[in-house]
Amino acid sequence: MVSEPATYRLIVSDLSQSKPTQFEIIGDADLMAEVTKAVDVYTIKKLRFSGSIDTQGASDWRLQAELGATVTQECVVTLDPVNTRIDEKVIREYFAEVPEVKGTEVEMPENDNVELTPRVIDLKALIIEALSLALPAFPRKDGADLGEAVFTEPGKAAMTDEDARPFAALGGLREALGNKGSEGTD
């Protein structure tokens, strides 16, 4: 099992061709601080990245891993801290050769986890990439509501979101006519 905290790097030429190479990274304070800065969150409380890398044919590789993390981000509404649990499967396929694409229009491949086999697989970079993609783009604290803010000049009535709707004026006219009709029946 590989778990080298100093580098988190797997040298492809050193990997076993006959059996999967297992790895497990449990985030220490230094790693969590570095990843926290890289993915721009308040804190990371827990971090675990474990899996294996195995040969696929003569010169191709497949990495399968699980990323688990507990992160604290800023709520987009209240700016309060929001805790999020991330549990993500990470799969990367490394090929010695990728077919050359010819033509002016290119279709995106179905499998977007394919890369050319690097000399070194950087597990820390994979952690940062996978966590960045898994984080909620707009974290929101439970019950947080943006509400409505209205601003206007002193002495004037503020225009609300409801007033700006296309049929708001017709609704106001209907209410005014309804009130006028009920006044005449007394």
Tab-separated table of C-alpha atoms in Angstrom:
chain	number	residue	atom	x	y	z
A	1	MET	CA	0.000	0.000	0.000
A	2	VAL	CA	1.282	3.418	-0.958
A	3	SER	CA	0.788	6.305	1.454
A	4	GLU	CA	3.761	8.598	1.238
A	5	PRO	CA	2.791	11.910	2.844
A	6	ALA	CA	5.854	13.755	1.565
A	7	THR	CA	4.963	13.613	-2.120
A	8	TYR	CA	1.724	11.721	-2.792
A	9	ARG	CA	3.203	10.737	-6.131
A	10	LEU	CA	3.062	7.382	-7.908
A	11	ILE	CA	5.865	6.786	-10.382
A	12	VAL	CA	4.209	4.779	-13.138
A	13	SER	CA	7.351	2.790	-14.024
A	14	ASP	CA	7.543	1.580	-10.389
A	15	LEU	CA	3.939	0.298	-10.278
A	16	SER	CA	3.316	-3.439	-10.192
A	17	GLN	CA	2.288	-4.975	-13.510
A	18	SER	CA	0.971	-8.138	-11.830
A	19	LYS	CA	-1.330	-6.801	-9.100
A	20	PRO	CA	-3.143	-3.578	-8.226
A	21	THR	CA	-1.238	-0.956	-6.275
A	22	GLN	CA	-3.341	0.127	-3.304
A	23	PHE	CA	-3.128	3.610	-1.814
A	24	GLU	CA	-4.743	5.439	1.063
A	25	ILE	CA	-4.229	9.050	2.031
A	26	ILE	CA	-5.641	10.332	5.291
A	27	GLY	CA	-5.341	14.105	5.377
A	28	ASP	CA	-2.944	15.457	7.961
A	29	ALA	CA	-2.945	19.129	8.974
A	30	ASP	CA	-0.481	20.159	6.252
A	31	LEU	CA	-2.329	18.398	3.435
A	32	MET	CA	-5.725	19.684	4.558
A	33	ALA	CA	-4.359	23.247	4.792
A	34	GLU	CA	-2.922	23.002	1.274
A	35	VAL	CA	-6.132	21.541	-0.194
A	36	THR	CA	-8.253	24.086	1.718
A	37	LYS	CA	-6.320	26.900	0.068
A	38	ALA	CA	-6.392	25.251	-3.369
A	39	VAL	CA	-10.175	24.698	-3.433
A	40	ASP	CA	-10.956	27.982	-1.618
A	41	VAL	CA	-13.059	26.797	1.321
A	42	TYR	CA	-12.978	27.832	5.001
A	43	THR	CA	-11.775	24.496	6.352
A	44	ILE	CA	-11.518	20.806	5.650
A	45	LYS	CA	-12.240	18.772	8.771
A	46	LYS	CA	-11.721	15.292	7.349
A	47	LEU	CA	-10.042	14.076	4.184
A	48	ARG	CA	-9.554	10.554	2.905
A	49	PHE	CA	-8.549	9.364	-0.563
A	50	SER	CA	-8.155	5.640	-1.079
A	51	GLY	CA	-8.197	3.264	-3.987
A	52	SER	CA	-6.026	1.348	-6.379
A	53	ILE	CA	-4.321	1.588	-9.717
A	54	ASP	CA	-4.120	-1.439	-11.966
A	55	THR	CA	-2.844	-2.287	-15.437
A	56	GLN	CA	-5.200	-2.432	-18.372
A	57	GLY	CA	-3.423	-4.374	-21.079
A	58	ALA	CA	0.273	-3.976	-21.713
A	59	SER	CA	0.750	-0.255	-21.093
A	60	ASP	CA	-2.522	1.319	-19.945
A	61	TRP	CA	-3.661	1.989	-16.370
A	62	ARG	CA	-6.940	2.453	-14.491
A	63	LEU	CA	-7.169	4.339	-11.200
A	64	GLN	CA	-10.278	3.836	-9.048
A	65	ALA	CA	-10.638	5.686	-5.772
A	66	GLU	CA	-13.053	7.053	-3.209
A	67	LEU	CA	-12.737	10.629	-2.004
A	68	GLY	CA	-14.316	11.513	1.316
A	69	ALA	CA	-14.150	14.969	2.852
A	70	THR	CA	-16.016	17.233	5.234
A	71	VAL	CA	-15.638	20.852	4.177
A	72	THR	CA	-16.871	24.190	5.462
A	73	GLN	CA	-17.807	26.800	2.874
A	74	GLU	CA	-19.400	30.228	2.978
A	75	CYS	CA	-23.207	30.387	2.551
A	76	VAL	CA	-24.032	32.443	-0.563
A	77	VAL	CA	-26.950	34.111	1.237
A	78	THR	CA	-25.874	34.695	4.839
A	79	LEU	CA	-22.079	34.284	4.546
A	80	ASP	CA	-22.311	31.924	7.532
A	81	PRO	CA	-20.271	28.700	7.536
A	82	VAL	CA	-21.958	25.711	5.852
A	83	ASN	CA	-20.681	22.153	6.375
A	84	THR	CA	-20.838	19.782	3.412
A	85	ARG	CA	-19.983	16.094	3.275
A	86	ILE	CA	-18.386	14.971	0.015
A	87	ASP	CA	-18.274	11.293	-0.967
A	88	GLU	CA	-17.111	10.941	-4.547
A	89	LYS	CA	-15.919	8.120	-6.792
A	90	VAL	CA	-12.827	9.021	-8.792
A	91	ILE	CA	-11.904	7.081	-11.929
A	92	ARG	CA	-9.040	7.900	-14.272
A	93	GLU	CA	-7.871	5.873	-17.248
A	94	TYR	CA	-4.357	6.427	-18.487
A	95	PHE	CA	-3.496	5.305	-22.020
A	96	ALA	CA	-0.067	5.059	-23.589
A	97	GLU	CA	-1.577	6.292	-26.856
A	98	VAL	CA	-4.696	8.292	-27.499
A	99	PRO	CA	-6.021	8.187	-31.072
A	100	GLU	CA	-5.320	11.362	-32.986
A	101	VAL	CA	-8.442	13.302	-33.868
A	102	LYS	CA	-8.655	14.475	-37.471
A	103	GLY	CA	-11.138	16.861	-38.980
A	104	THR	CA	-12.589	20.256	-38.226
A	105	GLU	CA	-15.432	19.068	-36.008
A	106	VAL	CA	-14.749	16.806	-33.075
A	107	GLU	CA	-17.244	15.007	-30.876
A	108	MET	CA	-16.592	14.894	-27.151
A	109	PRO	CA	-15.753	11.367	-26.053
A	110	GLU	CA	-18.212	9.608	-23.751
A	111	ASN	CA	-15.448	8.878	-21.264
A	112	ASP	CA	-13.937	12.144	-20.052
A	113	ASN	CA	-11.643	10.397	-17.559
A	114	VAL	CA	-9.088	9.406	-20.205
A	115	GLU	CA	-5.590	10.877	-20.218
A	116	LEU	CA	-2.213	10.047	-21.657
A	117	THR	CA	-0.161	8.042	-19.194
A	118	PRO	CA	2.035	10.457	-17.274
A	119	ARG	CA	5.432	9.565	-15.881
A	120	VAL	CA	4.123	10.383	-12.394
A	121	ILE	CA	0.541	10.289	-11.096
A	122	ASP	CA	0.068	13.069	-8.549
A	123	LEU	CA	-2.549	11.897	-6.040
A	124	LYS	CA	-2.673	15.304	-4.352
A	125	ALA	CA	-3.576	16.919	-7.673
A	126	LEU	CA	-6.317	14.308	-8.143
A	127	ILE	CA	-7.678	15.093	-4.667
A	128	ILE	CA	-7.786	18.822	-5.443
A	129	GLU	CA	-9.392	18.290	-8.850
A	130	ALA	CA	-12.029	15.827	-7.626
A	131	LEU	CA	-12.897	17.925	-4.580
A	132	SER	CA	-13.152	21.114	-6.655
A	133	LEU	CA	-15.599	19.410	-9.026
A	134	ALA	CA	-17.660	17.890	-6.197
A	135	LEU	CA	-18.111	21.026	-4.082
A	136	PRO	CA	-21.490	22.758	-4.269
A	137	ALA	CA	-21.141	25.873	-6.419
A	138	PHE	CA	-23.642	27.824	-4.302
A	139	PRO	CA	-23.668	26.415	-0.762
A	140	ARG	CA	-26.694	27.506	1.208
A	141	LYS	CA	-27.326	27.217	4.925
A	142	ASP	CA	-30.542	25.358	5.806
A	143	GLY	CA	-33.404	27.849	5.908
A	144	ALA	CA	-31.359	30.693	4.403
A	145	ASP	CA	-33.542	32.871	2.199
A	146	LEU	CA	-32.385	35.794	0.127
A	147	GLY	CA	-35.552	37.741	0.893
A	148	GLU	CA	-36.327	41.007	-0.801
A	149	ALA	CA	-34.588	44.345	-0.423
A	150	VAL	CA	-36.323	47.493	-1.621
A	151	PHE	CA	-34.742	50.909	-2.037
A	152	THR	CA	-36.149	54.261	-3.122
A	153	GLU	CA	-35.872	57.982	-2.640
A	154	PRO	CA	-37.300	59.442	0.570
A	155	GLY	CA	-41.012	60.202	0.264
A	156	LYS	CA	-41.666	57.797	-2.604
A	157	ALA	CA	-43.088	54.290	-2.506
A	158	ALA	CA	-40.539	51.609	-3.222
A	159	MET	CA	-41.057	49.318	-6.204
A	160	THR	CA	-40.996	45.665	-5.167
A	161	ASP	CA	-40.336	42.541	-7.228
A	162	GLU	CA	-44.106	41.943	-7.235
A	163	ASP	CA	-44.691	45.408	-8.740
A	164	ALA	CA	-42.243	44.687	-11.556
A	165	ARG	CA	-44.144	41.649	-12.801
A	166	PRO	CA	-45.972	42.188	-16.120
A	167	PHE	CA	-49.501	41.836	-14.781
A	168	ALA	CA	-48.939	43.499	-11.392
A	169	ALA	CA	-50.514	46.749	-12.651
A	170	LEU	CA	-53.581	44.873	-13.904
A	171	GLY	CA	-53.933	43.205	-10.519
A	172	GLY	CA	-53.805	46.603	-8.853
A	173	LEU	CA	-56.445	47.936	-11.276
A	174	ARG	CA	-58.674	44.911	-10.593
A	175	GLU	CA	-58.389	45.524	-6.845
A	176	ALA	CA	-59.159	49.208	-7.279
A	177	LEU	CA	-62.227	48.439	-9.443
A	178	GLY	CA	-63.325	45.736	-6.998
A	179	ASN	CA	-63.090	48.144	-4.079
A	180	LYS	CA	-64.927	50.858	-6.021
A	181	GLY	CA	-67.758	48.474	-6.886
A	182	SER	CA	-68.180	47.376	-3.277
A	183	GLU	CA	-68.279	50.989	-2.057
A	184	GLY	CA	-71.300	51.774	-4.214
A	185	THR	CA	-73.405	48.926	-2.806
A	186	ASP	CA	-73.682	50.413	0.721
